Amino acid sequence: MPHPRSAGLTAAEARRLLRQRTGRQRTVLAGRGSAALWAALRALNRPDAPVLIPANTCYIVLWAVLQSGALPVLVDIDSGTGSITPDTLSAAGVERPAAVIPAHMYGLPAPMRTITAWARERGAAVIEDTALALGTAADSQPVGSWGDVSVFSFGRGKLADMDNGGAALTDDPALAGAMDRLLRELPPWNESLARLNRQWLDIYWATHQHEADNPRLAALYTPLFDLYGPITRYRLPESAWRVFPAALATLDESAGHRAALARLYDDGLRDTLARTLARPDDALLWRYPLLAPAEQRDALLHRLWDAGALDVTRWYPSLQPMHAALAPDAPSNATPHADRLAAEIVNLPLSSETTLEEAQRFVDLIRHFFGA
């Protein structure tokens, strides 16, 4: 076990590194990104008010909004970029939202300058969700530097992977203090929560595969939320942060490899029926967002999985079924572009564990599937 004093130093180093990356003045560490998001919403103190979130973001964002006491409202996306925009925010029909939570999906930067301006005109707070985008920039600023609060995640599979952990960053000392007090009151991460988390991931993987074909599955989300809701909010011991500098270093070291894999996918799949989302040249992708025709997407996935490509995934499904089940009193609206993206998405791996040879094999499998 690390000495208590050294444990404190590791947490302090994590805070310093995050401030250095973003230019923020205050960093509050959390058990996971969703706990930081929950604390930010609670600290902003706008209960029972609408909070706008992308319809294609991770389910845990919806859970955190609900647990904060706010009303989640799903927002459609731009079909070319996968991000919410001022136009899609306006189309949601909420005149005075409490907050907006833009996300940099797949590592693709959301248009933060115009989103922030839209929110400011309406008195809404901006909580920047950077869970999939650490290390990139949005509108010429580092991700994590926008809005009232920015939220990071360092869980398994994230760009900076320490298997757990999150953070909330802000320039407001009072807001930072309120978030810190809330987070310190949460239960510690323990084996019981770890078991719940493993169970939920297995169940959600199975459920979301079929909810579009069998809408009755959505009725399961209410009891499942009651049972597995505790995985949204917890705290970590300060000693857990000793691995954070290494996780950041690994991210920096793998940036060139990620870019090379993305170029390989671009070049190898350009003349197939699949496409990708528009991205800036300097985007640091979390996973490569391949879009296959909706009527062929699931067959393509199963072809890849049968060939042993088990790291290929289909995140993120549309939140419409879960939202309808868990937030029946919240404002609802159609999100056709997000729903379409959810039906087309295939995430190709970009991590340092994926070699160029393996990525080429994925390309060959996909090309063969499409007869290219």
Short mmCIF file of the C-alpha atoms (twelve columns), coordinates in Angstrom:
data_MODEL
# 
_entry.id   MODEL 
# 
loop_
_atom_site.group_PDB 
_atom_site.id 
_atom_site.type_symbol 
_atom_site.label_atom_id 
_atom_site.label_alt_id 
_atom_site.label_comp_id 
_atom_site.label_asym_id 
_atom_site.label_seq_id 
_atom_site.Cartn_x 
_atom_site.Cartn_y 
_atom_site.Cartn_z 
_atom_site.pdbx_PDB_model_num 
ATOM 1   C CA . MET A 1   0.000   0.000   0.000   1 
ATOM 2   C CA . PRO A 2   1.325   3.490   -0.825  1 
ATOM 3   C CA . HIS A 3   2.157   5.712   2.109   1 
ATOM 4   C CA . PRO A 4   -0.785  8.125   2.760   1 
ATOM 5   C CA . ARG A 5   1.423   11.099  2.024   1 
ATOM 6   C CA . SER A 6   2.554   9.657   -1.325  1 
ATOM 7   C CA . ALA A 7   -1.066  8.822   -2.180  1 
ATOM 8   C CA . GLY A 8   -1.982  12.463  -1.700  1 
ATOM 9   C CA . LEU A 9   0.890   13.486  -3.903  1 
ATOM 10  C CA . THR A 10  -0.315  11.219  -6.719  1 
ATOM 11  C CA . ALA A 11  -3.791  12.768  -6.593  1 
ATOM 12  C CA . ALA A 12  -2.263  16.240  -6.555  1 
ATOM 13  C CA . GLU A 13  -0.196  15.329  -9.620  1 
ATOM 14  C CA . ALA A 14  -3.326  14.153  -11.443 1 
ATOM 15  C CA . ARG A 15  -5.022  17.461  -10.693 1 
ATOM 16  C CA . ARG A 16  -1.981  19.405  -11.859 1 
ATOM 17  C CA . LEU A 17  -1.689  17.474  -15.117 1 
ATOM 18  C CA . LEU A 18  -5.356  18.046  -15.935 1 
ATOM 19  C CA . ARG A 19  -5.076  21.752  -15.227 1 
ATOM 20  C CA . GLN A 20  -1.993  21.864  -17.426 1 
ATOM 21  C CA . ARG A 21  -3.820  20.092  -20.268 1 
ATOM 22  C CA . THR A 22  -6.863  22.352  -20.205 1 
ATOM 23  C CA . GLY A 23  -5.806  25.680  -18.732 1 
ATOM 24  C CA . ARG A 24  -8.473  25.299  -16.070 1 
ATOM 25  C CA . GLN A 25  -7.926  26.625  -12.560 1 
ATOM 26  C CA . ARG A 26  -9.675  23.925  -10.487 1 
ATOM 27  C CA . THR A 27  -9.793  20.131  -10.731 1 
ATOM 28  C CA . VAL A 28  -12.012 17.818  -8.691  1 
ATOM 29  C CA . LEU A 29  -11.349 14.074  -8.913  1 
ATOM 30  C CA . ALA A 30  -14.200 11.552  -9.034  1 
ATOM 31  C CA . GLY A 31  -14.759 7.814   -9.133  1 
ATOM 32  C CA . ARG A 32  -15.899 8.015   -12.746 1 
ATOM 33  C CA . GLY A 33  -16.987 10.597  -15.278 1 
ATOM 34  C CA . SER A 34  -20.676 10.104  -14.505 1 
ATOM 35  C CA . ALA A 35  -20.068 10.932  -10.841 1 
ATOM 36  C CA . ALA A 36  -18.344 14.161  -11.906 1 
ATOM 37  C CA . LEU A 37  -21.282 14.968  -14.192 1 
ATOM 38  C CA . TRP A 38  -23.789 14.280  -11.416 1 
ATOM 39  C CA . ALA A 39  -21.835 16.493  -9.017  1 
ATOM 40  C CA . ALA A 40  -21.675 19.311  -11.582 1 
ATOM 41  C CA . LEU A 41  -25.436 19.267  -12.088 1 
ATOM 42  C CA . ARG A 42  -26.126 19.084  -8.358  1 
ATOM 43  C CA . ALA A 43  -23.697 21.934  -7.654  1 
ATOM 44  C CA . LEU A 44  -25.354 24.102  -10.305 1 
ATOM 45  C CA . ASN A 45  -28.553 23.557  -8.287  1 
ATOM 46  C CA . ARG A 46  -31.187 23.544  -11.007 1 
ATOM 47  C CA . PRO A 47  -33.478 20.644  -10.036 1 
ATOM 48  C CA . ASP A 48  -36.505 19.647  -12.126 1 
ATOM 49  C CA . ALA A 49  -35.217 21.709  -15.049 1 
ATOM 50  C CA . PRO A 50  -34.458 20.444  -18.571 1 
ATOM 51  C CA . VAL A 51  -30.906 19.440  -19.448 1 
ATOM 52  C CA . LEU A 52  -30.094 18.914  -23.132 1 
ATOM 53  C CA . ILE A 53  -27.970 15.878  -24.055 1 
ATOM 54  C CA . PRO A 54  -27.096 14.228  -27.390 1 
ATOM 55  C CA . ALA A 55  -29.447 11.402  -28.270 1 
ATOM 56  C CA . ASN A 56  -26.462 9.236   -29.239 1 
ATOM 57  C CA . THR A 57  -24.304 9.697   -26.146 1 
ATOM 58  C CA . CYS A 58  -23.535 7.062   -23.519 1 
ATOM 59  C CA . TYR A 59  -26.398 5.814   -21.343 1 
ATOM 60  C CA . ILE A 60  -24.480 6.860   -18.207 1 
ATOM 61  C CA . VAL A 61  -25.002 10.535  -19.100 1 
ATOM 62  C CA . LEU A 62  -28.748 9.972   -19.028 1 
ATOM 63  C CA . TRP A 63  -28.444 8.169   -15.688 1 
ATOM 64  C CA . ALA A 64  -26.381 10.955  -14.140 1 
ATOM 65  C CA . VAL A 65  -28.860 13.626  -15.257 1 
ATOM 66  C CA . LEU A 66  -31.758 11.657  -13.793 1 
ATOM 67  C CA . GLN A 67  -29.956 11.075  -10.495 1 
ATOM 68  C CA . SER A 68  -29.200 14.791  -10.235 1 
ATOM 69  C CA . GLY A 69  -32.936 15.544  -10.218 1 
ATOM 70  C CA . ALA A 70  -32.941 17.238  -13.625 1 
ATOM 71  C CA . LEU A 71  -35.040 16.342  -16.676 1 
ATOM 72  C CA . PRO A 72  -32.980 14.942  -19.573 1 
ATOM 73  C CA . VAL A 73  -34.032 16.060  -23.054 1 
ATOM 74  C CA . LEU A 74  -32.587 14.280  -26.083 1 
ATOM 75  C CA . VAL A 75  -31.164 16.421  -28.873 1 
ATOM 76  C CA . ASP A 76  -30.617 15.341  -32.474 1 
ATOM 77  C CA . ILE A 77  -27.247 15.589  -34.198 1 
ATOM 78  C CA . ASP A 78  -25.778 16.835  -37.433 1 
ATOM 79  C CA . SER A 79  -25.716 13.792  -39.718 1 
ATOM 80  C CA . GLY A 80  -22.296 14.635  -41.136 1 
ATOM 81  C CA . THR A 81  -20.405 15.173  -37.877 1 
ATOM 82  C CA . GLY A 82  -22.340 13.198  -35.258 1 
ATOM 83  C CA . SER A 83  -22.437 16.253  -32.946 1 
ATOM 84  C CA . ILE A 84  -25.193 18.436  -31.605 1 
ATOM 85  C CA . THR A 85  -25.226 21.970  -33.023 1 
ATOM 86  C CA . PRO A 86  -27.071 25.229  -32.260 1 
ATOM 87  C CA . ASP A 87  -29.609 24.259  -34.925 1 
ATOM 88  C CA . THR A 88  -30.330 20.861  -33.376 1 
ATOM 89  C CA . LEU A 89  -30.442 22.418  -29.900 1 
ATOM 90  C CA . SER A 90  -33.033 24.934  -31.101 1 
ATOM 91  C CA . ALA A 91  -35.008 22.152  -32.768 1 
ATOM 92  C CA . ALA A 92  -35.367 20.426  -29.378 1 
ATOM 93  C CA . GLY A 93  -37.899 23.127  -28.502 1 
ATOM 94  C CA . VAL A 94  -36.711 23.935  -24.960 1 
ATOM 95  C CA . GLU A 95  -36.687 27.694  -24.511 1 
ATOM 96  C CA . ARG A 96  -34.921 27.907  -21.134 1 
ATOM 97  C CA . PRO A 97  -32.757 24.826  -20.528 1 
ATOM 98  C CA . ALA A 98  -30.833 24.566  -17.273 1 
ATOM 99  C CA . ALA A 99  -27.781 23.093  -18.955 1 
ATOM 100 C CA . VAL A 100 -26.385 21.701  -22.193 1 
ATOM 101 C CA . ILE A 101 -24.007 18.720  -22.240 1 
ATOM 102 C CA . PRO A 102 -22.218 18.616  -25.614 1 
ATOM 103 C CA . ALA A 103 -20.068 15.543  -26.220 1 
ATOM 104 C CA . HIS A 104 -17.084 15.039  -28.495 1 
ATOM 105 C CA . MET A 105 -18.344 11.756  -29.916 1 
ATOM 106 C CA . TYR A 106 -15.634 9.262   -30.938 1 
ATOM 107 C CA . GLY A 107 -13.061 12.020  -30.362 1 
ATOM 108 C CA . LEU A 108 -14.635 14.301  -32.988 1 
ATOM 109 C CA . PRO A 109 -14.765 17.853  -31.602 1 
ATOM 110 C CA . ALA A 110 -18.200 19.366  -31.144 1 
ATOM 111 C CA . PRO A 111 -18.653 23.004  -32.269 1 
ATOM 112 C CA . MET A 112 -18.083 24.368  -28.796 1 
ATOM 113 C CA . ARG A 113 -17.860 28.060  -29.670 1 
ATOM 114 C CA . THR A 114 -21.308 28.227  -31.230 1 
ATOM 115 C CA . ILE A 115 -22.850 25.830  -28.694 1 
ATOM 116 C CA . THR A 116 -21.515 27.956  -25.841 1 
ATOM 117 C CA . ALA A 117 -22.884 31.132  -27.429 1 
ATOM 118 C CA . TRP A 118 -26.282 29.468  -27.913 1 
ATOM 119 C CA . ALA A 119 -26.370 28.402  -24.259 1 
ATOM 120 C CA . ARG A 120 -25.272 31.799  -22.939 1 
ATOM 121 C CA . GLU A 121 -28.107 33.526  -24.797 1 
ATOM 122 C CA . ARG A 122 -30.565 31.306  -22.923 1 
ATOM 123 C CA . GLY A 123 -28.951 31.375  -19.487 1 
ATOM 124 C CA . ALA A 124 -27.973 27.700  -19.697 1 
ATOM 125 C CA . ALA A 125 -24.855 26.232  -18.145 1 
ATOM 126 C CA . VAL A 126 -22.476 24.307  -20.403 1 
ATOM 127 C CA . ILE A 127 -20.986 21.016  -19.183 1 
ATOM 128 C CA . GLU A 128 -18.452 19.803  -21.723 1 
ATOM 129 C CA . ASP A 129 -18.351 15.994  -21.943 1 
ATOM 130 C CA . THR A 130 -14.787 15.097  -22.900 1 
ATOM 131 C CA . ALA A 131 -14.980 11.376  -22.057 1 
ATOM 132 C CA . LEU A 132 -13.922 10.342  -25.577 1 
ATOM 133 C CA . ALA A 133 -11.694 13.240  -26.576 1 
ATOM 134 C CA . LEU A 134 -8.800  13.853  -24.193 1 
ATOM 135 C CA . GLY A 135 -5.839  15.207  -26.124 1 
ATOM 136 C CA . THR A 136 -7.658  16.889  -28.985 1 
ATOM 137 C CA . ALA A 137 -8.864  20.451  -29.573 1 
ATOM 138 C CA . ALA A 138 -12.244 22.023  -30.250 1 
ATOM 139 C CA . ASP A 139 -12.385 25.369  -32.038 1 
ATOM 140 C CA . SER A 140 -8.660  25.914  -31.418 1 
ATOM 141 C CA . GLN A 141 -8.928  25.320  -27.646 1 
ATOM 142 C CA . PRO A 142 -8.043  22.145  -25.750 1 
ATOM 143 C CA . VAL A 143 -11.031 19.973  -24.995 1 
ATOM 144 C CA . GLY A 144 -11.892 20.394  -21.351 1 
ATOM 145 C CA . SER A 145 -11.411 24.157  -21.474 1 
ATOM 146 C CA . TRP A 146 -14.967 25.040  -22.535 1 
ATOM 147 C CA . GLY A 147 -18.073 25.880  -20.550 1 
ATOM 148 C CA . ASP A 148 -18.835 26.182  -16.866 1 
ATOM 149 C CA . VAL A 149 -17.573 22.664  -16.187 1 
ATOM 150 C CA . SER A 150 -15.791 20.012  -18.222 1 
ATOM 151 C CA . VAL A 151 -15.999 16.335  -17.347 1 
ATOM 152 C CA . PHE A 152 -13.384 13.666  -18.084 1 
ATOM 153 C CA . SER A 153 -13.503 9.878   -17.866 1 
ATOM 154 C CA . PHE A 154 -10.562 7.512   -17.421 1 
ATOM 155 C CA . GLY A 155 -12.440 4.223   -17.331 1 
ATOM 156 C CA . ARG A 156 -11.623 1.052   -19.204 1 
ATOM 157 C CA . GLY A 157 -11.241 1.632   -22.914 1 
ATOM 158 C CA . LYS A 158 -10.992 5.423   -22.664 1 
ATOM 159 C CA . LEU A 159 -8.129  7.320   -24.281 1 
ATOM 160 C CA . ALA A 160 -6.331  7.689   -20.950 1 
ATOM 161 C CA . ASP A 161 -7.230  4.327   -19.432 1 
ATOM 162 C CA . MET A 162 -6.679  3.820   -15.701 1 
ATOM 163 C CA . ASP A 163 -9.589  1.337   -15.519 1 
ATOM 164 C CA . ASN A 164 -11.643 3.769   -13.431 1 
ATOM 165 C CA . GLY A 165 -11.790 7.405   -12.479 1 
ATOM 166 C CA . GLY A 166 -13.088 10.741  -13.695 1 
ATOM 167 C CA . ALA A 167 -12.734 14.443  -13.065 1 
ATOM 168 C CA . ALA A 168 -14.629 17.726  -13.187 1 
ATOM 169 C CA . LEU A 169 -12.747 20.903  -14.127 1 
ATOM 170 C CA . THR A 170 -13.870 24.504  -13.738 1 
ATOM 171 C CA . ASP A 171 -12.590 28.043  -13.251 1 
ATOM 172 C CA . ASP A 172 -15.206 28.772  -10.564 1 
ATOM 173 C CA . PRO A 173 -13.790 28.122  -7.057  1 
ATOM 174 C CA . ALA A 174 -17.235 28.047  -5.422  1 
ATOM 175 C CA . LEU A 175 -18.493 25.515  -7.959  1 
ATOM 176 C CA . ALA A 176 -15.363 23.407  -7.504  1 
ATOM 177 C CA . GLY A 177 -15.846 23.419  -3.741  1 
ATOM 178 C CA . ALA A 178 -19.479 22.373  -4.015  1 
ATOM 179 C CA . MET A 179 -18.618 19.519  -6.392  1 
ATOM 180 C CA . ASP A 180 -15.786 18.356  -4.156  1 
ATOM 181 C CA . ARG A 181 -18.060 18.215  -1.093  1 
ATOM 182 C CA . LEU A 182 -20.667 16.218  -2.986  1 
ATOM 183 C CA . LEU A 183 -18.131 13.744  -4.336  1 
ATOM 184 C CA . ARG A 184 -16.478 13.173  -0.958  1 
ATOM 185 C CA . GLU A 185 -19.832 12.015  0.426   1 
ATOM 186 C CA . LEU A 186 -20.203 9.218   -2.133  1 
ATOM 187 C CA . PRO A 187 -19.521 5.588   -1.194  1 
ATOM 188 C CA . PRO A 188 -16.082 4.207   -2.036  1 
ATOM 189 C CA . TRP A 189 -15.484 1.898   -4.972  1 
ATOM 190 C CA . ASN A 190 -15.547 -1.680  -3.706  1 
ATOM 191 C CA . GLU A 191 -15.981 -5.246  -4.870  1 
ATOM 192 C CA . SER A 192 -19.763 -5.052  -4.562  1 
ATOM 193 C CA . LEU A 193 -19.885 -2.120  -6.993  1 
ATOM 194 C CA . ALA A 194 -17.409 -3.891  -9.259  1 
ATOM 195 C CA . ARG A 195 -19.725 -6.913  -9.446  1 
ATOM 196 C CA . LEU A 196 -22.710 -4.702  -10.202 1 
ATOM 197 C CA . ASN A 197 -20.762 -2.964  -12.938 1 
ATOM 198 C CA . ARG A 198 -19.754 -6.244  -14.583 1 
ATOM 199 C CA . GLN A 199 -23.326 -7.526  -14.413 1 
ATOM 200 C CA . TRP A 200 -24.760 -4.363  -15.910 1 
ATOM 201 C CA . LEU A 201 -22.325 -4.272  -18.836 1 
ATOM 202 C CA . ASP A 202 -23.222 -7.852  -19.749 1 
ATOM 203 C CA . ILE A 203 -26.937 -7.115  -19.511 1 
ATOM 204 C CA . TYR A 204 -26.783 -3.828  -21.406 1 
ATOM 205 C CA . TRP A 205 -24.701 -5.334  -24.188 1 
ATOM 206 C CA . ALA A 206 -27.382 -7.977  -24.700 1 
ATOM 207 C CA . THR A 207 -30.364 -5.650  -24.274 1 
ATOM 208 C CA . HIS A 208 -29.351 -2.846  -26.599 1 
ATOM 209 C CA . GLN A 209 -28.616 -5.298  -29.411 1 
ATOM 210 C CA . HIS A 210 -32.326 -6.006  -29.764 1 
ATOM 211 C CA . GLU A 211 -34.298 -3.067  -28.369 1 
ATOM 212 C CA . ALA A 212 -34.997 -1.609  -31.834 1 
ATOM 213 C CA . ASP A 213 -36.524 -4.894  -33.040 1 
ATOM 214 C CA . ASN A 214 -38.340 -5.630  -29.769 1 
ATOM 215 C CA . PRO A 215 -39.500 -2.362  -28.153 1 
ATOM 216 C CA . ARG A 216 -40.920 -4.251  -25.165 1 
ATOM 217 C CA . LEU A 217 -37.354 -4.720  -23.945 1 
ATOM 218 C CA . ALA A 218 -37.295 -1.051  -22.944 1 
ATOM 219 C CA . ALA A 219 -39.673 -1.867  -20.076 1 
ATOM 220 C CA . LEU A 220 -36.722 -3.596  -18.402 1 
ATOM 221 C CA . TYR A 221 -34.780 -0.362  -18.055 1 
ATOM 222 C CA . THR A 222 -36.746 0.949   -15.079 1 
ATOM 223 C CA . PRO A 223 -36.026 -1.989  -12.729 1 
ATOM 224 C CA . LEU A 224 -32.491 -2.271  -14.111 1 
ATOM 225 C CA . PHE A 225 -31.852 1.411   -13.379 1 
ATOM 226 C CA . ASP A 226 -33.081 0.893   -9.833  1 
ATOM 227 C CA . LEU A 227 -30.809 -2.120  -9.400  1 
ATOM 228 C CA . TYR A 228 -27.660 -0.851  -11.131 1 
ATOM 229 C CA . GLY A 229 -27.951 2.897   -10.558 1 
ATOM 230 C CA . PRO A 230 -25.283 2.836   -7.808  1 
ATOM 231 C CA . ILE A 231 -22.559 2.253   -10.430 1 
ATOM 232 C CA . THR A 232 -23.056 5.858   -11.585 1 
ATOM 233 C CA . ARG A 233 -21.656 7.480   -8.436  1 
ATOM 234 C CA . TYR A 234 -18.747 6.540   -6.190  1 
ATOM 235 C CA . ARG A 235 -15.314 7.789   -5.171  1 
ATOM 236 C CA . LEU A 236 -11.838 6.344   -5.497  1 
ATOM 237 C CA . PRO A 237 -9.062  6.266   -2.910  1 
ATOM 238 C CA . GLU A 238 -6.415  8.867   -3.632  1 
ATOM 239 C CA . SER A 239 -3.889  6.072   -4.077  1 
ATOM 240 C CA . ALA A 240 -5.760  4.981   -7.237  1 
ATOM 241 C CA . TRP A 241 -4.420  8.060   -9.032  1 
ATOM 242 C CA . ARG A 242 -0.823  6.857   -8.967  1 
ATOM 243 C CA . VAL A 243 -1.360  5.305   -12.435 1 
ATOM 244 C CA . PHE A 244 -2.762  8.472   -14.003 1 
ATOM 245 C CA . PRO A 245 0.533   10.014  -15.228 1 
ATOM 246 C CA . ALA A 246 1.385   6.739   -16.973 1 
ATOM 247 C CA . ALA A 247 -2.077  6.616   -18.575 1 
ATOM 248 C CA . LEU A 248 -1.565  10.124  -19.952 1 
ATOM 249 C CA . ALA A 249 1.911   9.220   -21.202 1 
ATOM 250 C CA . THR A 250 0.521   6.152   -22.969 1 
ATOM 251 C CA . LEU A 251 -2.078  8.330   -24.683 1 
ATOM 252 C CA . ASP A 252 0.581   10.727  -25.938 1 
ATOM 253 C CA . GLU A 253 2.769   7.878   -27.145 1 
ATOM 254 C CA . SER A 254 -0.112  6.244   -29.029 1 
ATOM 255 C CA . ALA A 255 -1.380  9.371   -30.813 1 
ATOM 256 C CA . GLY A 256 0.688   8.726   -33.937 1 
ATOM 257 C CA . HIS A 257 -0.358  5.070   -33.986 1 
ATOM 258 C CA . ARG A 258 -4.030  6.035   -33.735 1 
ATOM 259 C CA . ALA A 259 -3.619  8.479   -36.602 1 
ATOM 260 C CA . ALA A 260 -1.895  5.835   -38.747 1 
ATOM 261 C CA . LEU A 261 -4.691  3.319   -38.122 1 
ATOM 262 C CA . ALA A 262 -7.335  5.935   -38.956 1 
ATOM 263 C CA . ARG A 263 -5.580  6.686   -42.268 1 
ATOM 264 C CA . LEU A 264 -5.423  2.968   -43.031 1 
ATOM 265 C CA . TYR A 265 -9.184  2.676   -42.479 1 
ATOM 266 C CA . ASP A 266 -9.798  5.835   -44.541 1 
ATOM 267 C CA . ASP A 267 -7.795  4.572   -47.494 1 
ATOM 268 C CA . GLY A 268 -8.875  0.943   -47.346 1 
ATOM 269 C CA . LEU A 269 -12.618 1.553   -47.030 1 
ATOM 270 C CA . ARG A 270 -13.067 4.660   -49.172 1 
ATOM 271 C CA . ASP A 271 -14.554 2.834   -52.187 1 
ATOM 272 C CA . THR A 272 -16.948 0.599   -50.218 1 
ATOM 273 C CA . LEU A 273 -20.562 1.148   -49.217 1 
ATOM 274 C CA . ALA A 274 -19.364 2.252   -45.773 1 
ATOM 275 C CA . ARG A 275 -18.419 5.833   -44.907 1 
ATOM 276 C CA . THR A 276 -17.126 7.782   -41.922 1 
ATOM 277 C CA . LEU A 277 -17.945 11.044  -40.180 1 
ATOM 278 C CA . ALA A 278 -16.230 14.290  -41.117 1 
ATOM 279 C CA . ARG A 279 -13.264 15.094  -38.901 1 
ATOM 280 C CA . PRO A 280 -10.497 17.680  -38.603 1 
ATOM 281 C CA . ASP A 281 -7.040  16.569  -39.675 1 
ATOM 282 C CA . ASP A 282 -5.728  16.781  -36.108 1 
ATOM 283 C CA . ALA A 283 -8.579  14.917  -34.396 1 
ATOM 284 C CA . LEU A 284 -7.429  12.231  -31.957 1 
ATOM 285 C CA . LEU A 285 -10.048 9.534   -32.351 1 
ATOM 286 C CA . TRP A 286 -11.231 7.255   -29.544 1 
ATOM 287 C CA . ARG A 287 -12.516 4.657   -32.004 1 
ATOM 288 C CA . TYR A 288 -12.920 4.929   -35.755 1 
ATOM 289 C CA . PRO A 289 -16.588 5.687   -36.567 1 
ATOM 290 C CA . LEU A 290 -17.446 3.568   -39.598 1 
ATOM 291 C CA . LEU A 291 -21.004 3.921   -40.866 1 
ATOM 292 C CA . ALA A 292 -22.406 0.907   -42.708 1 
ATOM 293 C CA . PRO A 293 -25.816 0.840   -44.415 1 
ATOM 294 C CA . ALA A 294 -28.346 0.230   -41.635 1 
ATOM 295 C CA . GLU A 295 -29.833 -2.806  -43.353 1 
ATOM 296 C CA . GLN A 296 -26.401 -4.438  -43.492 1 
ATOM 297 C CA . ARG A 297 -24.764 -3.179  -40.300 1 
ATOM 298 C CA . ASP A 298 -25.655 -6.061  -37.979 1 
ATOM 299 C CA . ALA A 299 -24.692 -8.689  -40.562 1 
ATOM 300 C CA . LEU A 300 -21.327 -6.941  -40.981 1 
ATOM 301 C CA . LEU A 301 -20.771 -6.928  -37.232 1 
ATOM 302 C CA . HIS A 302 -21.517 -10.620 -36.933 1 
ATOM 303 C CA . ARG A 303 -19.185 -11.358 -39.841 1 
ATOM 304 C CA . LEU A 304 -16.396 -9.501  -38.050 1 
ATOM 305 C CA . TRP A 305 -17.143 -11.101 -34.681 1 
ATOM 306 C CA . ASP A 306 -17.259 -14.579 -36.237 1 
ATOM 307 C CA . ALA A 307 -13.804 -13.862 -37.664 1 
ATOM 308 C CA . GLY A 308 -12.469 -13.079 -34.193 1 
ATOM 309 C CA . ALA A 309 -12.651 -9.280  -34.435 1 
ATOM 310 C CA . LEU A 310 -14.225 -9.006  -30.994 1 
ATOM 311 C CA . ASP A 311 -12.873 -5.498  -30.353 1 
ATOM 312 C CA . VAL A 312 -15.198 -4.136  -33.048 1 
ATOM 313 C CA . THR A 313 -18.278 -2.630  -31.375 1 
ATOM 314 C CA . ARG A 314 -21.464 -0.652  -32.056 1 
ATOM 315 C CA . TRP A 315 -21.405 2.251   -29.596 1 
ATOM 316 C CA . TYR A 316 -23.554 4.174   -29.065 1 
ATOM 317 C CA . PRO A 317 -27.172 3.130   -29.494 1 
ATOM 318 C CA . SER A 318 -29.876 5.767   -29.564 1 
ATOM 319 C CA . LEU A 319 -31.093 6.653   -26.077 1 
ATOM 320 C CA . GLN A 320 -34.705 6.990   -27.218 1 
ATOM 321 C CA . PRO A 321 -35.940 3.633   -25.801 1 
ATOM 322 C CA . MET A 322 -34.173 4.097   -22.466 1 
ATOM 323 C CA . HIS A 323 -35.217 7.755   -22.238 1 
ATOM 324 C CA . ALA A 324 -38.879 6.890   -22.808 1 
ATOM 325 C CA . ALA A 325 -38.722 4.261   -20.043 1 
ATOM 326 C CA . LEU A 326 -36.769 6.226   -17.433 1 
ATOM 327 C CA . ALA A 327 -37.943 9.781   -18.094 1 
ATOM 328 C CA . PRO A 328 -41.587 9.555   -19.200 1 
ATOM 329 C CA . ASP A 329 -42.311 13.039  -17.825 1 
ATOM 330 C CA . ALA A 330 -39.396 14.732  -19.577 1 
ATOM 331 C CA . PRO A 331 -39.925 16.602  -22.853 1 
ATOM 332 C CA . SER A 332 -39.483 14.294  -25.817 1 
ATOM 333 C CA . ASN A 333 -38.829 14.884  -29.486 1 
ATOM 334 C CA . ALA A 334 -37.786 12.996  -32.584 1 
ATOM 335 C CA . THR A 335 -34.054 12.521  -33.226 1 
ATOM 336 C CA . PRO A 336 -33.924 10.890  -36.682 1 
ATOM 337 C CA . HIS A 337 -30.260 11.625  -37.438 1 
ATOM 338 C CA . ALA A 338 -29.053 10.232  -34.111 1 
ATOM 339 C CA . ASP A 339 -31.289 7.194   -34.512 1 
ATOM 340 C CA . ARG A 340 -29.918 6.618   -38.005 1 
ATOM 341 C CA . LEU A 341 -26.322 6.908   -36.816 1 
ATOM 342 C CA . ALA A 342 -27.044 4.404   -34.051 1 
ATOM 343 C CA . ALA A 343 -28.343 1.952   -36.661 1 
ATOM 344 C CA . GLU A 344 -25.218 2.395   -38.827 1 
ATOM 345 C CA . ILE A 345 -22.312 2.751   -36.408 1 
ATOM 346 C CA . VAL A 346 -19.420 0.300   -36.316 1 
ATOM 347 C CA . ASN A 347 -16.471 1.225   -34.061 1 
ATOM 348 C CA . LEU A 348 -13.137 0.014   -35.377 1 
ATOM 349 C CA . PRO A 349 -10.315 -0.225  -32.810 1 
ATOM 350 C CA . LEU A 350 -7.467  2.292   -32.697 1 
ATOM 351 C CA . SER A 351 -5.643  1.410   -29.500 1 
ATOM 352 C CA . SER A 352 -1.969  0.584   -29.219 1 
ATOM 353 C CA . GLU A 353 -2.940  -3.102  -28.889 1 
ATOM 354 C CA . THR A 354 -4.253  -3.028  -32.483 1 
ATOM 355 C CA . THR A 355 -1.443  -3.555  -34.967 1 
ATOM 356 C CA . LEU A 356 -1.412  -2.261  -38.529 1 
ATOM 357 C CA . GLU A 357 -1.616  -5.876  -39.697 1 
ATOM 358 C CA . GLU A 358 -4.746  -6.491  -37.613 1 
ATOM 359 C CA . ALA A 359 -6.341  -3.282  -38.867 1 
ATOM 360 C CA . GLN A 360 -5.618  -4.336  -42.449 1 
ATOM 361 C CA . ARG A 361 -7.334  -7.649  -41.717 1 
ATOM 362 C CA . PHE A 362 -10.411 -5.750  -40.553 1 
ATOM 363 C CA . VAL A 363 -10.319 -3.737  -43.757 1 
ATOM 364 C CA . ASP A 364 -10.039 -6.906  -45.854 1 
ATOM 365 C CA . LEU A 365 -12.978 -8.491  -44.024 1 
ATOM 366 C CA . ILE A 366 -15.134 -5.416  -44.534 1 
ATOM 367 C CA . ARG A 367 -14.189 -5.088  -48.189 1 
ATOM 368 C CA . HIS A 368 -14.997 -8.759  -48.763 1 
ATOM 369 C CA . PHE A 369 -18.357 -8.318  -47.009 1 
ATOM 370 C CA . PHE A 370 -19.296 -5.502  -49.365 1 
ATOM 371 C CA . GLY A 371 -17.885 -7.274  -52.418 1 
ATOM 372 C CA . ALA A 372 -15.315 -4.537  -52.969 1 
# 
